[in-house]
mmCIF file of C-alpha atoms and ligand atoms in Angstrom:
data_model
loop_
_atom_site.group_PDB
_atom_site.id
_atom_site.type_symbol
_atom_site.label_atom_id
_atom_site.label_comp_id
_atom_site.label_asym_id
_atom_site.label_seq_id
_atom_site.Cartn_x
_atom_site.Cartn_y
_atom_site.Cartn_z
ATOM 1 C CA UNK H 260 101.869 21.933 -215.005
ATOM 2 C CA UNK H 261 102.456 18.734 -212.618
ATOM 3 C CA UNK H 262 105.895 17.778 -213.509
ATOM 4 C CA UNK H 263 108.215 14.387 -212.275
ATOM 5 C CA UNK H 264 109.277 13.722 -209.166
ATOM 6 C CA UNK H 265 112.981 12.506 -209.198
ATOM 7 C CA UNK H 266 113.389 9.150 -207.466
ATOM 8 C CA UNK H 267 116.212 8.475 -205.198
ATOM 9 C CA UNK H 268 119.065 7.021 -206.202
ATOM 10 C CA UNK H 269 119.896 9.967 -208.282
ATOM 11 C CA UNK H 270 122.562 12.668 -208.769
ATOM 12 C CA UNK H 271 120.865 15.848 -208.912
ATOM 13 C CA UNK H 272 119.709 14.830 -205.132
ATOM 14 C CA UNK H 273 122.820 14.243 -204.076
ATOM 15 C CA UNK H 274 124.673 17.953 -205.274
ATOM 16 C CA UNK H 275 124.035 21.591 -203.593
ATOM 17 C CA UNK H 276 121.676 24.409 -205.734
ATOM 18 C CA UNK H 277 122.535 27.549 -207.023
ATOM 19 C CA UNK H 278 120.981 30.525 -204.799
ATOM 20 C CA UNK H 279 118.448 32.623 -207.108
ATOM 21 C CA UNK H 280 119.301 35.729 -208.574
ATOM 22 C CA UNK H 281 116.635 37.287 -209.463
ATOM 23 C CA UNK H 282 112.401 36.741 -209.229
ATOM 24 C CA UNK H 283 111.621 36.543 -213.155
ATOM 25 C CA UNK H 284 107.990 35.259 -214.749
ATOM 26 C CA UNK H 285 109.654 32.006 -215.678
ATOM 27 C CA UNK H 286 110.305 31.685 -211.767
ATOM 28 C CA UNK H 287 106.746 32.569 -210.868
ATOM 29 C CA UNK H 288 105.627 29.892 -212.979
ATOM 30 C CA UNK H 289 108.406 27.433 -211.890
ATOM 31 C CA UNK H 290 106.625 28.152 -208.302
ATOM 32 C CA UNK H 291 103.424 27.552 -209.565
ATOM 33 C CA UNK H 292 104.884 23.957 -211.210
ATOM 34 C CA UNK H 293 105.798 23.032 -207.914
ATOM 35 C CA UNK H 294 102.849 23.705 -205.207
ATOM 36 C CA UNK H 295 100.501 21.806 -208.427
ATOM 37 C CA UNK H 296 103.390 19.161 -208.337
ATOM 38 C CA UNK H 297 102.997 18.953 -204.413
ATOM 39 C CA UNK H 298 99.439 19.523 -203.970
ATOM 40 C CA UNK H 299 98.896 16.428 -206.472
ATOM 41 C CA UNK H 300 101.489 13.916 -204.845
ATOM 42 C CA UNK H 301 100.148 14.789 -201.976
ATOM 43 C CA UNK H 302 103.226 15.626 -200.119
ATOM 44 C CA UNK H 303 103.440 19.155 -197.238
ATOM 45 C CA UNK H 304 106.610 20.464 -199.349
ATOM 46 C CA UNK H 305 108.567 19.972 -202.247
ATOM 47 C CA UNK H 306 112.175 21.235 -203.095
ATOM 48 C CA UNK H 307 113.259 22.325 -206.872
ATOM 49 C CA UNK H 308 116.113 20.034 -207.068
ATOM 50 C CA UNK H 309 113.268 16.882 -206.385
ATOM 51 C CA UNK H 310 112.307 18.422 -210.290
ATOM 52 C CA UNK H 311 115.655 18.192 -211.585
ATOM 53 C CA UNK H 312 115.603 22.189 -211.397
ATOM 54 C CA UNK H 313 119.327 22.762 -209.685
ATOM 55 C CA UNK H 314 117.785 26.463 -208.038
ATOM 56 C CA UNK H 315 117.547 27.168 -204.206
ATOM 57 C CA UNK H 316 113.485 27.038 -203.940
ATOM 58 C CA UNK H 317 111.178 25.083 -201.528
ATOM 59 C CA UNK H 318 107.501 25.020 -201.693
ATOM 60 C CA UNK H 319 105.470 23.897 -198.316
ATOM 61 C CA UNK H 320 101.987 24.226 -196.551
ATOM 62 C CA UNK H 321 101.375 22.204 -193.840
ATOM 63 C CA UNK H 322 97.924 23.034 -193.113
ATOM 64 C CA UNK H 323 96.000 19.957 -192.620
ATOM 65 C CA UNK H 324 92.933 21.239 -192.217
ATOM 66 C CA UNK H 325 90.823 24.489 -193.206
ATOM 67 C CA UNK H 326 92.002 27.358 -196.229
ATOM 68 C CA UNK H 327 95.219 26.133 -197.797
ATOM 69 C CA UNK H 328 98.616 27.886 -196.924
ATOM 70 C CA UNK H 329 100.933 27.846 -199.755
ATOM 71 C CA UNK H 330 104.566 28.825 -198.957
ATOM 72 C CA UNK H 331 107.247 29.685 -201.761
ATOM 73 C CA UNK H 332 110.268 30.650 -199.971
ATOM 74 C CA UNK H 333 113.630 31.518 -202.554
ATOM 75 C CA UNK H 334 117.315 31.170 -201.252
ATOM 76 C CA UNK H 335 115.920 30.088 -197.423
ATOM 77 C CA UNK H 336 118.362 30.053 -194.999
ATOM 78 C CA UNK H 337 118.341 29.108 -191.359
ATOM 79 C CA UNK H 338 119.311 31.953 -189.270
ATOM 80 C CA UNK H 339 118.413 30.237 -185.480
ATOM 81 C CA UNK H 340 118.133 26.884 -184.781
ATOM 82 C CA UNK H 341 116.485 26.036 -181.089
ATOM 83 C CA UNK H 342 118.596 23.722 -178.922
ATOM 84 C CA UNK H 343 115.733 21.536 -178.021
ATOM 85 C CA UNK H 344 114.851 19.046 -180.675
ATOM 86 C CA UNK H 345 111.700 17.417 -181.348
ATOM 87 C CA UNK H 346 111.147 14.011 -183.574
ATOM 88 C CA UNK H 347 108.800 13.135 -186.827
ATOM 89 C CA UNK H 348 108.788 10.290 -188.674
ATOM 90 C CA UNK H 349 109.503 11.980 -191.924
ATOM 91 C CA UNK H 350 108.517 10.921 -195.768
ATOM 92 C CA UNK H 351 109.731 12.050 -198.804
ATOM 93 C CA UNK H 352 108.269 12.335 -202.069
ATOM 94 C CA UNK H 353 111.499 10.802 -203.582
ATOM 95 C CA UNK H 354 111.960 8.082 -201.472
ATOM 96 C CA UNK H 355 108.452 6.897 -201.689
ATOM 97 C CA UNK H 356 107.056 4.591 -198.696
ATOM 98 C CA UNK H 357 109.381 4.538 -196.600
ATOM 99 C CA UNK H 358 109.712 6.567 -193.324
ATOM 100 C CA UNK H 359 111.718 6.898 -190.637
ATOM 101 C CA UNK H 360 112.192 8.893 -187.096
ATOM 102 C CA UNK H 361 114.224 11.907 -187.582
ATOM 103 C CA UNK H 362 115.387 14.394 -184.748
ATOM 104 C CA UNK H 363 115.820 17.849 -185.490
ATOM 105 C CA UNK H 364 115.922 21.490 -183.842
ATOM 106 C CA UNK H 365 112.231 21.970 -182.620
ATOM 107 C CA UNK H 366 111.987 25.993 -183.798
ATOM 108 C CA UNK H 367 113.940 27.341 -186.498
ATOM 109 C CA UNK H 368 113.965 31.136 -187.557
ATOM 110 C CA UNK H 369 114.304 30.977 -191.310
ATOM 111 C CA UNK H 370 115.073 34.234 -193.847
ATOM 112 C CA UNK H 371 114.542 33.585 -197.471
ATOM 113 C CA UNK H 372 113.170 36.111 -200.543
ATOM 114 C CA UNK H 373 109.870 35.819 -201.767
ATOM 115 C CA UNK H 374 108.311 35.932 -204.901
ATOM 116 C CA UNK H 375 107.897 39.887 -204.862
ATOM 117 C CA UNK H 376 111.895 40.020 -204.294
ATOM 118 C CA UNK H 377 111.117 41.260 -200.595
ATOM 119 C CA UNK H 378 112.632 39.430 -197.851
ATOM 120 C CA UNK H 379 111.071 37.709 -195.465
ATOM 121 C CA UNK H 380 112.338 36.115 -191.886
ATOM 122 C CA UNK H 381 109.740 34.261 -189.584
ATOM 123 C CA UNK H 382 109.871 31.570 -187.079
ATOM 124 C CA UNK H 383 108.804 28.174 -187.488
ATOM 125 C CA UNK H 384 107.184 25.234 -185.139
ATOM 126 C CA UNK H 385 105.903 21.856 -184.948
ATOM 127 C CA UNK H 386 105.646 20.141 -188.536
ATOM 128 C CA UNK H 387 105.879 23.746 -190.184
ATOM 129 C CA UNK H 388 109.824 23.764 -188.832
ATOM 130 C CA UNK H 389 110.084 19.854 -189.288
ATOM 131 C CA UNK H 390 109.388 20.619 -193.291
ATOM 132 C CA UNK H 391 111.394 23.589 -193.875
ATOM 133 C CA UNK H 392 114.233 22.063 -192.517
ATOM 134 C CA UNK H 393 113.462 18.710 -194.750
ATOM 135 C CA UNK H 394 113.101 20.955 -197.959
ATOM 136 C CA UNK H 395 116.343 23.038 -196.536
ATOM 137 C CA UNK H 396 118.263 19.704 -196.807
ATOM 138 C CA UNK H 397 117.188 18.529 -200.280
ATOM 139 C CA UNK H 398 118.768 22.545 -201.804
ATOM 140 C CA UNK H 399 122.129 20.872 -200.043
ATOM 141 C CA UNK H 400 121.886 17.398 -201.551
ATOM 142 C CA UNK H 401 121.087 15.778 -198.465
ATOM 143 C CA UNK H 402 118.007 12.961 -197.367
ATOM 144 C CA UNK H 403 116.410 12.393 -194.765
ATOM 145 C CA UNK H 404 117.860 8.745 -194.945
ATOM 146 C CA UNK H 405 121.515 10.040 -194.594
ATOM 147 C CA UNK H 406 120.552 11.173 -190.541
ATOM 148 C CA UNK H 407 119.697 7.340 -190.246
ATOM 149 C CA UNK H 408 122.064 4.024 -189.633
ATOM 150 C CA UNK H 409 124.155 2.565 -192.857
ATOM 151 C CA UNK H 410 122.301 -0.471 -192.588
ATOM 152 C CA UNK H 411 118.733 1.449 -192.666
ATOM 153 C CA UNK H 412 119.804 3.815 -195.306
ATOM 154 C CA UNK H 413 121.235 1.101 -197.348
ATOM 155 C CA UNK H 414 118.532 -0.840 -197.152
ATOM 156 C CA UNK H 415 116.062 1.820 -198.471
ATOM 157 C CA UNK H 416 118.387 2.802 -201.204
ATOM 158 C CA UNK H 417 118.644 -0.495 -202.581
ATOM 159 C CA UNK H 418 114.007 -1.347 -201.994
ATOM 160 C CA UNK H 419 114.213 2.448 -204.409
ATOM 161 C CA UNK H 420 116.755 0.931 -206.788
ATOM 162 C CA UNK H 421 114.265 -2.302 -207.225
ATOM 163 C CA UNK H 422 111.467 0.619 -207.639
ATOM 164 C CA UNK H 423 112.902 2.014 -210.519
ATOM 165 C CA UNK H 424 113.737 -0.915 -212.528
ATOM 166 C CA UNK H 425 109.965 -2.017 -212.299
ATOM 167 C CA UNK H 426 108.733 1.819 -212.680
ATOM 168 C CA UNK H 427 111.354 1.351 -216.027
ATOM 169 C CA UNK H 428 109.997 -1.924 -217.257
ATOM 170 C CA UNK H 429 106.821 -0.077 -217.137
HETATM 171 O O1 K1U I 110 110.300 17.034 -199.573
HETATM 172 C C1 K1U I 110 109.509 16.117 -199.733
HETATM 173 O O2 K1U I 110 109.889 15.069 -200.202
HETATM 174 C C2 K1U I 110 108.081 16.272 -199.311
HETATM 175 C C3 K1U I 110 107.789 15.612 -197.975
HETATM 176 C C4 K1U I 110 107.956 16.648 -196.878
HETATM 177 C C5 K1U I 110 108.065 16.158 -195.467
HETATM 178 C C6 K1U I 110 107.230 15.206 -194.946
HETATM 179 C C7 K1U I 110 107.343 14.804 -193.630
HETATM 180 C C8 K1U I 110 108.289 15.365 -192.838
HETATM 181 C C9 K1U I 110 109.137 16.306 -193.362
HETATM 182 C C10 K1U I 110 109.009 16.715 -194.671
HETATM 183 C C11 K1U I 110 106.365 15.088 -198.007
HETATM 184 O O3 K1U I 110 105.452 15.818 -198.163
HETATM 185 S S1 K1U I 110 106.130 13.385 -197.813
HETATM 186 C C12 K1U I 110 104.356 13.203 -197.833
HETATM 187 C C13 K1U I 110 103.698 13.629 -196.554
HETATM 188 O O4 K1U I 110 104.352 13.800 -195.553
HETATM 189 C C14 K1U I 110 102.239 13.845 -196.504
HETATM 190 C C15 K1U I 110 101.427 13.553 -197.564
HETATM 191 C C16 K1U I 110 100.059 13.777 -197.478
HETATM 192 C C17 K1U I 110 99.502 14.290 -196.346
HETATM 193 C C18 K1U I 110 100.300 14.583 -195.281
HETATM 194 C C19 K1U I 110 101.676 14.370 -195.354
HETATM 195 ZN ZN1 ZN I 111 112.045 15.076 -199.397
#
């Protein structure tokens, strides 16, 4: 089922998730919401809080071309961060059209649970580590637009405020 996407300004974007307990059917199908949800945007990853669902779960596949890789990682934490950093103008499906340069640690090594309870730890490059870290963000309330300027961020806020009054109006 292709559910909303939450628009920014909103308060379940702004406030941390809960970590997952426990991999139940309702969770599998929760994942299975989300890569529909992200596949149909399109968008390369999708966080549960951008669904109003308050749990620590990212979806992702950056593959842009050839067999579709579709990522659900639960409770993902970074465990090693490289010191070099790379840039990406980076989207977001709740802030949409507008984009903006964003530096971040070019590799990350990343441990999370999957959706067989196991845990998993792998390393990440390129837009693969630009994304989890993106998704990462979103289970800790933060934007991309909050590593940007006042002015910038401001700006955006308020063109997304104007959004959802017409998106309201209907
Ligand atoms: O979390 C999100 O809002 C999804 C976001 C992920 C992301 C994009 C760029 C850099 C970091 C993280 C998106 O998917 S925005 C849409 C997008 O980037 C895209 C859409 C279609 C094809 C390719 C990319
Ligand atoms: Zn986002």
């Amino acid at each position: 089922m292709i559910r909303d996407i939450l628009i920014h300004p909103d308060p379940r974007l702004k406030k941390p998730c809960d970590p997952v307990a426990e991999v139940t059917a309702e969770l599998s199908q929760l994942a299975s919401d989300m890569l529909e949800t992200m596949y149909e945007a399109p968008g390369i990853g999708l966080a549960a809080p951008q669904i109003g669902v308050m749990k620590r779960m990212i979806v992702m596949d950056c593959i842009k071309e050839g067999p579709p890789e579709p990522m659900v990682l639960l409770n993902p934490e970074v465990t090693w961060s490289s010191e070099d950093l790379s840039s990406y103008e980076e989207g977001c499906l709740s802030i949409p059209d507008q984009y903006a340069e964003v530096k971040r640690p070019a590799i990350v090594k990343v441990r999370w649970m999957d959706l067989t309870g196991a845990e998993q730890e792998r390393q990440f490059e390129g837009l693969w580590a630009t994304c989890v870290q993106h998704e990462i963000d979103h289970l800790d309330g933060k934007l991309f637009i909050d590593y940007l300027g006042p002015l910038k961020r401001q700006m955006i806020t308020r063109k997304m405020e104007k959004l959802k009054r017409e998106l309201a109006r209907g």
